[in-house]
Coordinates of C-alpha atoms in Angstrom, one line a residue:
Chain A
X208 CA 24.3 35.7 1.2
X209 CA 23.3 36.9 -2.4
X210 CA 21.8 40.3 -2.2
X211 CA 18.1 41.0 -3.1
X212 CA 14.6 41.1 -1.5
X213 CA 14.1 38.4 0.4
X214 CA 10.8 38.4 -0.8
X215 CA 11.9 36.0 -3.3
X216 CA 12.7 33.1 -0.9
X217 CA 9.7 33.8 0.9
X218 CA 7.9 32.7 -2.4
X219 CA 9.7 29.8 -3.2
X220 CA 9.6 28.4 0.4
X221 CA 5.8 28.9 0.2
X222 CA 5.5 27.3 -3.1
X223 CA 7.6 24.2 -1.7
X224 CA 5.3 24.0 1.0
X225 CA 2.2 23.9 -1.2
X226 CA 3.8 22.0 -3.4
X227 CA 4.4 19.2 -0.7
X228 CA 1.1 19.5 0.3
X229 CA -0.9 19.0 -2.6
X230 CA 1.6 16.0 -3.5
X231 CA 0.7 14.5 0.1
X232 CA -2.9 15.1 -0.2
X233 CA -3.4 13.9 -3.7
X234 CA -6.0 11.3 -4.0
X235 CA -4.4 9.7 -7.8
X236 CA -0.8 8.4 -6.2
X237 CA 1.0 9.1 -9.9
X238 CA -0.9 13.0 -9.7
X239 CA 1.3 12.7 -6.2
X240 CA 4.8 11.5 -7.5
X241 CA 4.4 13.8 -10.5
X242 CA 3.8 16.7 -8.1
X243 CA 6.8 15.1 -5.9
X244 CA 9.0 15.4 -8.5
X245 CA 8.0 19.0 -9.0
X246 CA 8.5 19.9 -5.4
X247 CA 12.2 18.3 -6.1
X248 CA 13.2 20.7 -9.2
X249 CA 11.8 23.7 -6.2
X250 CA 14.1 22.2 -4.0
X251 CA 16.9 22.9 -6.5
X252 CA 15.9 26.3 -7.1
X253 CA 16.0 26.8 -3.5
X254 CA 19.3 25.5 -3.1
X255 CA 20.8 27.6 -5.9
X256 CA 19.4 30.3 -3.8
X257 CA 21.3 29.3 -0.9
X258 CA 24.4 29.1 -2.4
X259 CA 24.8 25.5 -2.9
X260 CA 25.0 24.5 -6.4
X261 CA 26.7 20.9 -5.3
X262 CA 23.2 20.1 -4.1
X263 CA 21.2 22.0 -6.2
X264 CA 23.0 19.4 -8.9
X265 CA 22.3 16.3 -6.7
X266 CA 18.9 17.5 -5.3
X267 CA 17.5 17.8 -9.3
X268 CA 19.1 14.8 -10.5
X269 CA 19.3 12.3 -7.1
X270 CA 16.1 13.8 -4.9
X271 CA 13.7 14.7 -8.2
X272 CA 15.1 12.7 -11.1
X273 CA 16.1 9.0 -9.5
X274 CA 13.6 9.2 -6.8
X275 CA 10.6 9.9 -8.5
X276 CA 11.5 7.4 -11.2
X277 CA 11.5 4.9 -8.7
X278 CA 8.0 6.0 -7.1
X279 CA 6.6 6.4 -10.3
X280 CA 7.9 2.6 -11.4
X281 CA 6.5 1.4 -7.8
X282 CA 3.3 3.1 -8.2
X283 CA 2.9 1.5 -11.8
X284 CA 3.4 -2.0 -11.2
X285 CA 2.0 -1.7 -7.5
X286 CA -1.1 0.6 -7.5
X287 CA -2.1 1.4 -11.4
X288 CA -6.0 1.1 -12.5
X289 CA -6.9 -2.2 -12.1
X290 CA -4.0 -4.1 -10.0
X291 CA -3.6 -3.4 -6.1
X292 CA -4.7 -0.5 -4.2
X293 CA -5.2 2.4 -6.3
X294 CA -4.2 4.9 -2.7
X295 CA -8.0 6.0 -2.4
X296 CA -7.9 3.7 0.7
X297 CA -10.5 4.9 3.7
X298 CA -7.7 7.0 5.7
X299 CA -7.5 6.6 8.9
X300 CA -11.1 8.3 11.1
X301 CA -11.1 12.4 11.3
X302 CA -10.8 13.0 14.8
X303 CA -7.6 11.6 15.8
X304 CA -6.2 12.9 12.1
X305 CA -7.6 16.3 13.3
X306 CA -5.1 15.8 16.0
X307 CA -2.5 14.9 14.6
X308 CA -2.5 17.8 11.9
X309 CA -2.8 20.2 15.5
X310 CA 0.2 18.3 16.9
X311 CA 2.0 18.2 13.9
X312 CA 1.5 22.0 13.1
X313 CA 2.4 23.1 16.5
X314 CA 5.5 21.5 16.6
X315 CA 6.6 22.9 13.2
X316 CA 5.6 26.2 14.8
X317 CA 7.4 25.7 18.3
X318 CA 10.3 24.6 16.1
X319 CA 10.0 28.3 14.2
X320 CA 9.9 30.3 17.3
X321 CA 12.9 29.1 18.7
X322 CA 15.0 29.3 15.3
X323 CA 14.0 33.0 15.4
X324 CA 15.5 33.6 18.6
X325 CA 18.4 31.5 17.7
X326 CA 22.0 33.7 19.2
X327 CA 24.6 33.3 16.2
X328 CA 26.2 29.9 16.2
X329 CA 29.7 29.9 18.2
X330 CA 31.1 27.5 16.0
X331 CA 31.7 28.6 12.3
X332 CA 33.8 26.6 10.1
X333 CA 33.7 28.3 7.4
X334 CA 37.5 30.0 7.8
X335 CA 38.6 26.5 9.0
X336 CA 37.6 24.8 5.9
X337 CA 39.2 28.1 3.8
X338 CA 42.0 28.0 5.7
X339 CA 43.0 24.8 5.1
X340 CA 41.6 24.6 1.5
X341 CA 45.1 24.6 -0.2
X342 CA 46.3 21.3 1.4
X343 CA 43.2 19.7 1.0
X344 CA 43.5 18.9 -2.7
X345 CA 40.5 20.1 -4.3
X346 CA 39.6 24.0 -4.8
X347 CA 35.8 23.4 -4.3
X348 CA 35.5 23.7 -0.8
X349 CA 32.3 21.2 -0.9
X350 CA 34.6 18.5 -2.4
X351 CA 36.9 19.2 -0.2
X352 CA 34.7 18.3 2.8
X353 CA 33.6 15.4 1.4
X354 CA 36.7 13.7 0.1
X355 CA 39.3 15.2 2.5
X356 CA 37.9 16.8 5.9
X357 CA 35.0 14.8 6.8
X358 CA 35.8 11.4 4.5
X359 CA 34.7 9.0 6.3
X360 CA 31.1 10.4 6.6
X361 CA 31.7 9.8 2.7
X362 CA 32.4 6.6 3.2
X363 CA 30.1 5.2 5.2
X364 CA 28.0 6.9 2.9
X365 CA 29.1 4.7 -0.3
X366 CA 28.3 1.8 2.3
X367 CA 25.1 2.9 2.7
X368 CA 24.3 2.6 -1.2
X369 CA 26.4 -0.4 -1.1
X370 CA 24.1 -2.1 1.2
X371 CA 20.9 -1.0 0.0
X372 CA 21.6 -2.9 -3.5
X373 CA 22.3 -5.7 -1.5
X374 CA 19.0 -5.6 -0.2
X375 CA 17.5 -5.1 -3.3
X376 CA 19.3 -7.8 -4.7
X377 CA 18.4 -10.2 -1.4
X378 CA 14.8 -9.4 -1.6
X379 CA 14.1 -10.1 -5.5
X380 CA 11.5 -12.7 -6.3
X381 CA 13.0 -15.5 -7.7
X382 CA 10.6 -14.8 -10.7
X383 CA 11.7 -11.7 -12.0
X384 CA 14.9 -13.7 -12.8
X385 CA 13.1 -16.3 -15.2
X386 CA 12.5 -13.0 -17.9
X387 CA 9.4 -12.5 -17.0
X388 CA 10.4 -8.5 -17.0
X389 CA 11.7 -7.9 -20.4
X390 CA 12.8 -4.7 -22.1
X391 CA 10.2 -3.1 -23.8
X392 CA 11.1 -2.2 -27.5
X393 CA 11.0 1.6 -27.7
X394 CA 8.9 3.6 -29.8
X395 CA 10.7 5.8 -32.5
X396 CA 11.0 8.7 -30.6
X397 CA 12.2 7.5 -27.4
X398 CA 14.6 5.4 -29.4
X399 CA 16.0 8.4 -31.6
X400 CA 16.0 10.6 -28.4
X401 CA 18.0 7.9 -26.6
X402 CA 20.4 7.8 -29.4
X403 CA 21.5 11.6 -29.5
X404 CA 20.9 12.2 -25.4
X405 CA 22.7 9.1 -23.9
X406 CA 26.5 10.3 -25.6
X407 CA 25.9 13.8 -24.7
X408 CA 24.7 12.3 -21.3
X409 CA 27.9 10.3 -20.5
X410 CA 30.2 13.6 -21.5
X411 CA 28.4 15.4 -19.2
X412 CA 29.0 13.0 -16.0
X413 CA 32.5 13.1 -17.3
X414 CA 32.4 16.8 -17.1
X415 CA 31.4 16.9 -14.0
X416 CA 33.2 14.4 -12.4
X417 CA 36.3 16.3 -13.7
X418 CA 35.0 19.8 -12.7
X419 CA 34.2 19.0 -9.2
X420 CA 37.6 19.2 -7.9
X421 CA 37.6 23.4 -9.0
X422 CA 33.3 24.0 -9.1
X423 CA 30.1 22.5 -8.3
X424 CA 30.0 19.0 -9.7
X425 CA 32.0 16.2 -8.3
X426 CA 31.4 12.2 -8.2
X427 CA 27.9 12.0 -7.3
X428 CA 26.2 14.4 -9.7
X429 CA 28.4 12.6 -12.4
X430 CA 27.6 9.2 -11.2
X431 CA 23.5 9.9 -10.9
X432 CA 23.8 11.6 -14.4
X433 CA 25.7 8.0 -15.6
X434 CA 22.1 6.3 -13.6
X435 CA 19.9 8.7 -15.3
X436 CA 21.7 7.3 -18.9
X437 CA 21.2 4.0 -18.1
X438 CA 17.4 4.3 -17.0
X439 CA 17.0 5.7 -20.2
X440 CA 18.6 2.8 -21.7
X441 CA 16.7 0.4 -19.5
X442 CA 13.2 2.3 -20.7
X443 CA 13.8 2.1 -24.3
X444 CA 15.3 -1.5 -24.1
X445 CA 19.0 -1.4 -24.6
X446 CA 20.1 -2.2 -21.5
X447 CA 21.7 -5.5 -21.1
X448 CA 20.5 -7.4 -18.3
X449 CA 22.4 -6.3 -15.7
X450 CA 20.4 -8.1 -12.9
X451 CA 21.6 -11.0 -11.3
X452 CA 24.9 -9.3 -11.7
X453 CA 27.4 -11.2 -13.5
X454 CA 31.1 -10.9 -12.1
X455 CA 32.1 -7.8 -13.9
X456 CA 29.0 -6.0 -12.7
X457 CA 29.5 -6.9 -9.0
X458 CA 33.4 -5.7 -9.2
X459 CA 31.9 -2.6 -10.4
X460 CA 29.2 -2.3 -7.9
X461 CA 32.1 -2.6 -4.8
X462 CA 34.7 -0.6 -7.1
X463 CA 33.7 2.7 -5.4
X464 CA 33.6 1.4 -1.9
X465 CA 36.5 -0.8 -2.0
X466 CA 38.8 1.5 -4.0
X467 CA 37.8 4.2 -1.1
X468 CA 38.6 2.1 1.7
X469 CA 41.9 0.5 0.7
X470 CA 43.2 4.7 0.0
X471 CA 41.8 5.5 3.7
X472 CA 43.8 2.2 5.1
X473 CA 46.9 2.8 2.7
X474 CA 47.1 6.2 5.2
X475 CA 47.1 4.6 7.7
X476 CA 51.1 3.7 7.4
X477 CA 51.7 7.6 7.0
X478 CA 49.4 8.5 9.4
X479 CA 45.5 8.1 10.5
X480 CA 42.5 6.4 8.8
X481 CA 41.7 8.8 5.2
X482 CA 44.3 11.4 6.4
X483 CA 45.7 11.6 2.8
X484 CA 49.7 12.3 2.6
X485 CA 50.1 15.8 1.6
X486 CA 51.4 16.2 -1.8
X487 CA 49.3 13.6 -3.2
X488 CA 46.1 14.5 -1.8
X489 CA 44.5 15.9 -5.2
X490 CA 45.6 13.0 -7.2
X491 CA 44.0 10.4 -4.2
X492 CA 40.6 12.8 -4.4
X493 CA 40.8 12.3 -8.2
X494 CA 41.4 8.9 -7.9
X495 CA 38.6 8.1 -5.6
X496 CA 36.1 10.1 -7.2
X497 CA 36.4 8.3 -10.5
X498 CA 35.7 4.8 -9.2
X499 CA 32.8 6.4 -7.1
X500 CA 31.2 8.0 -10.3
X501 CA 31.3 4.7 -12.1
X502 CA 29.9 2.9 -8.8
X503 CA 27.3 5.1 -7.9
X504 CA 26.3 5.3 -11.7
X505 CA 25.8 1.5 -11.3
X506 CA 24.5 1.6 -7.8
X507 CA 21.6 3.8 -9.1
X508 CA 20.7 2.2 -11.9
X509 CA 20.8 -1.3 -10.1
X510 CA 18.3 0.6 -7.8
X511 CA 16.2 1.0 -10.6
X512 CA 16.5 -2.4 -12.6
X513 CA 16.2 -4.6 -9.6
X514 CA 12.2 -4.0 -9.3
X515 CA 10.8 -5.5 -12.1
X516 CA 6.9 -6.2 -12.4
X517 CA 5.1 -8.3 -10.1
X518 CA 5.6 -12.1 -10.9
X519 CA 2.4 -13.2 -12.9
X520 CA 1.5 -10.2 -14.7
X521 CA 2.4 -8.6 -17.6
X522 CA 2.8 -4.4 -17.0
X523 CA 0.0 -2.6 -19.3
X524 CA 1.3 -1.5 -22.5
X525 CA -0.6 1.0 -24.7
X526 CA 0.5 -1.0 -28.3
X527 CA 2.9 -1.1 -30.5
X528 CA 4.2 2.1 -31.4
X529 CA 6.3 0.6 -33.9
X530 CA 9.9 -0.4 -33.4
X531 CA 13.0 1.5 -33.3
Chain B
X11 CA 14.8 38.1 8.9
X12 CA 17.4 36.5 6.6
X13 CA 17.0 34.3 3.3
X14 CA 18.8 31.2 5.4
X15 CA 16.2 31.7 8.1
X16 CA 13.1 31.6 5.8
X17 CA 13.9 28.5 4.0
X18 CA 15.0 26.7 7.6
X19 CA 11.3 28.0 8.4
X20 CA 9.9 26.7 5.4
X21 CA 12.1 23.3 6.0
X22 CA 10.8 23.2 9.8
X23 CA 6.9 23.0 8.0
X24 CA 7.9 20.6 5.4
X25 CA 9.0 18.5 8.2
X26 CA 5.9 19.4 10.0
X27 CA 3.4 18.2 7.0
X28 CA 5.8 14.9 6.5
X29 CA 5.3 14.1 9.9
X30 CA 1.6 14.3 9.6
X31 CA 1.5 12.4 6.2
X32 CA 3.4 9.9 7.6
X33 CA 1.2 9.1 10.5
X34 CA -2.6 9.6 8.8
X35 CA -1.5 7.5 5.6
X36 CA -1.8 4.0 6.1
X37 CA -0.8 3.7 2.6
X38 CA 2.9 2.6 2.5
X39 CA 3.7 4.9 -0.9
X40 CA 2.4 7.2 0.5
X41 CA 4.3 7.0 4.1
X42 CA 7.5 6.7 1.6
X43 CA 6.5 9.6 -0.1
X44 CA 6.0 11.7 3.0
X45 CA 9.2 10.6 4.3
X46 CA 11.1 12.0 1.6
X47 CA 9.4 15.4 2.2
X48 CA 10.5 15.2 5.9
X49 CA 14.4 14.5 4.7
X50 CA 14.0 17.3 2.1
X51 CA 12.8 19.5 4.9
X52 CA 15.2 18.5 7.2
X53 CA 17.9 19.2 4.6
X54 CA 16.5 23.0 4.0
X55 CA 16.8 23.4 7.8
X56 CA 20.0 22.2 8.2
X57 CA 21.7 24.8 5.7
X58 CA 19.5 27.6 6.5
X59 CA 20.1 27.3 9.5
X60 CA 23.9 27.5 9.0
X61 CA 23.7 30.4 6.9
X62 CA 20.7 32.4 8.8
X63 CA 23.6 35.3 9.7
X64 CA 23.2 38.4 7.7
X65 CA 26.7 38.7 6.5
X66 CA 27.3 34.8 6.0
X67 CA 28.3 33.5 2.7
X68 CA 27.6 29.6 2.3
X69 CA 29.3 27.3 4.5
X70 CA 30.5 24.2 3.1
X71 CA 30.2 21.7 5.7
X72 CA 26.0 21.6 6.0
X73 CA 26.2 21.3 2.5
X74 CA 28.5 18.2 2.2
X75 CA 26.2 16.7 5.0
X76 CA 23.0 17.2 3.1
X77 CA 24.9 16.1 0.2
X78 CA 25.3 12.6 1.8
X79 CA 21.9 12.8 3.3
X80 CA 20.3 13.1 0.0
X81 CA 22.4 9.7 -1.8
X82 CA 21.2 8.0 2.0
X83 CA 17.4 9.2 1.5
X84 CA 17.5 7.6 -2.3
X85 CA 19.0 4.3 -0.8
X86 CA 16.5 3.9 1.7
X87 CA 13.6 5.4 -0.6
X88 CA 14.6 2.4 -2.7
X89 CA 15.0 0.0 -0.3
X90 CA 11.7 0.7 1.3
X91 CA 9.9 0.5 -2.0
X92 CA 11.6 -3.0 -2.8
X93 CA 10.0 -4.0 0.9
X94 CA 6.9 -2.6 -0.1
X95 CA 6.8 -4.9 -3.4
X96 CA 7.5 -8.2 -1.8
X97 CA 5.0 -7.0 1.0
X98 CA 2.7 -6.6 -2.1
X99 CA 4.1 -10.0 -3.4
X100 CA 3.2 -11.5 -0.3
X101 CA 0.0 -10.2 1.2
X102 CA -1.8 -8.7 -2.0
X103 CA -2.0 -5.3 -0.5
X104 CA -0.3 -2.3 0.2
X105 CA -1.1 -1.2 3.6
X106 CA -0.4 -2.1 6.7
X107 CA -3.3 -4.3 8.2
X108 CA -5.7 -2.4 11.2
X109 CA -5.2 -3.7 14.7
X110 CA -8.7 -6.1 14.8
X111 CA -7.6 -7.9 11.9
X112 CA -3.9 -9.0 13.2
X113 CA -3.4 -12.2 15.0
X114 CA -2.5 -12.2 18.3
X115 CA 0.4 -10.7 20.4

């Protein structure tokens, strides 16, 4: 653990806890994602605290940056001034709420007494995961987890993403795909920022999806940085269409899954399910990781792209601010 | 009192005030918000706990696990918002209806 006062975390934990709270108890739902997101760039900062700068990475660009785009989109087509429920609904009556908050408090607090008293864990594998570092093919022990000890929790999880742009994509209105959503042309200085951020955007992911074999980074930082890119894209209008996916799009979407899979099953003839043969375990992790990066990228932004406006109205605009 | 142990109590009340949110707010953003606070707080608890011992230096497996939890919590954050728009779509409004009005059992 990092030396220093510990006075430190006990600040940061408070502000995340005040921060959470005044995002759950705002009464203006976009002063609540906006706050949201700030509680997720916390989080970050108490993950590089913990030692974790894998999550740290994932937590700022995945838990912050994607998810609070996709509240804040949600809460502009769904609950701005003027259209739908604005969140200022009557809540629900003060006694049982008065309750709940007791209930809910003196759980958290029952949960906090007995972590106190905790005995140290007898199970630590920390030396297991060092010891067998070297054969794992990747030097960051995180990756190494992910793509070589525990893969198949990795793989379920790229089915998980998998199937929740299938149910984005089962649950569009029919609508959206007659172009009733298109691109908004961007003002100049989204348009010029786009232009010098999205290159230096796509080295980055490439960076990181190269570094995360050796040091924090790996495929999905890279592929939410290659998401983050292409909602900026979307937002200032140069993003093709990618939604309904045309044939290249959907190979791409299953790339990361399928590529995944067919490695785990090719090891099967040498030995289990994902137990990669020895020698070319590094090369199968880079392997993977690079279809992953480009998936999840596409994944993401799919995510993002596939809830357009409500069918029958236009979104608000401010004006034209001039075209890029 | 270690750092891992004060951020796995801070993650055990972020859980706590989740919880809470996610019951008293019949508004669905809102529920989704709240559940994305409980995950986060579940997350914090996970690897603090792991790492509450004094001499203990950070332990890759938690991490990996919150790793996947946090692509899992985006994929259902987004599906749950794409329910929430066709619910929109379909009914006109966003929260979920009180008992009286509902039609039979």
């Amino acid at each position: 653990m990092s030396g220093g006062p510990w006075l430190l975390d006990a600040l940061i934990s408070l502000a995340l806890v005040w921060t959470a709270w005044r995002a759950l108890a705002a009464p203006d739902l976009f002063k609540a994602v906006v706050l949201f997101i700030a509680f997720g760039l916390l989080m970050a900062l108490a993950w590089v605290r913990l030692e974790a700068p894998d999550i740290a990475l994932a937590e700022a660009a995945i838990g912050a940056g994607l998810t609070g785009t996709l509240l804040l989109d949600a809460v502009g087509h769904l609950a701005a001034r003027g259209r739908g429920s604005r969140g200022r609904e009557p809540a629900t009556p003060f006694a049982p709420r008065l309750l709940l908050f007791a209930l809910s408090l003196s759980l958290g607090a029952a949960l906090i007494g007995v972590m106190a008293t905790l005995a140290p864990s007898p199970v630590d594998l920390r030396d297991l995961v060092a010891r067998e570092l070297d054969a794992s093919g990747a030097t960051n022990p995180v990756t190494a987890v992910l793509l070589n000890f525990r893969a198949y929790d990795t793989l379920l999880e790229v089915a998980v993403l998998l199937i929740a742009v299938l149910g984005v994509l089962a649950l569009r209105l029919a609508a959206a795909d007659t172009g009733a959503d298109v691109p908004v042309p961007a003002g100049a200085v989204l348009g010029g920022l786009v232009h010098l951020i999205v290159p230096l955007m796509l080295l980055l992911a490439g960076y990181l999806l190269w570094a995360g074999v050796h040091r924090p980074g790996g495929a999905f930082q890279a592929g939410a940085l290659l998401a983050a890119a292409g909602v900026l894209l979307r937002l200032s209008g140069r993003l093709p269409p990618l939604l309904p996916p045309s044939f290249w799009i959907r190979i791409g979407l299953a790339a990361g899954f399928t590529v995944f899979l067919c490695v785990g099953a090719a090891a099967l003839s040498t030995g289990s399910l994902l137990e990669y043969p020895g020698a070319a375990a590094g090369g199968l992790i880079a392997l993977i990781e690079s279809f992953l990066t480009v998936s999840i990228g596409l994944v993401l932004v799919s995510l993002f792209v596939g809830a357009p406006a409500p069918a029958g109205e236009t979104v608000e605009r401010r004006g034209p601010e001039g075209t890029a | 009192m270690s750092p891992g142990l004060v951020y796995a109590a801070g993650g055990t009340l972020l859980f706590a005030l989740g919880l809470y949110a996610v019951l008293a707010h019949p508004h669905l953003l809102r529920k989704i918000l709240a559940f994305n606070v409980m995950g986060s707080g579940t997350f914090l608890a996970l690897v603090g706990l792991a790492q509450r011992g004094p001499h203990a230096g950070p332990d890759p497996v938690p991490q990996a696990l919150v790793l996947t939890g946090i692509v899992v919590a985006v994929s259902a954050t987004a599906f749950a918002l794409i329910l929430a728009r066709r619910y929109y779509a379909a009914t006109g409004r966003l929260d979920l209806p009180p008992e009286e009005e509902e039609g039979g059992p």
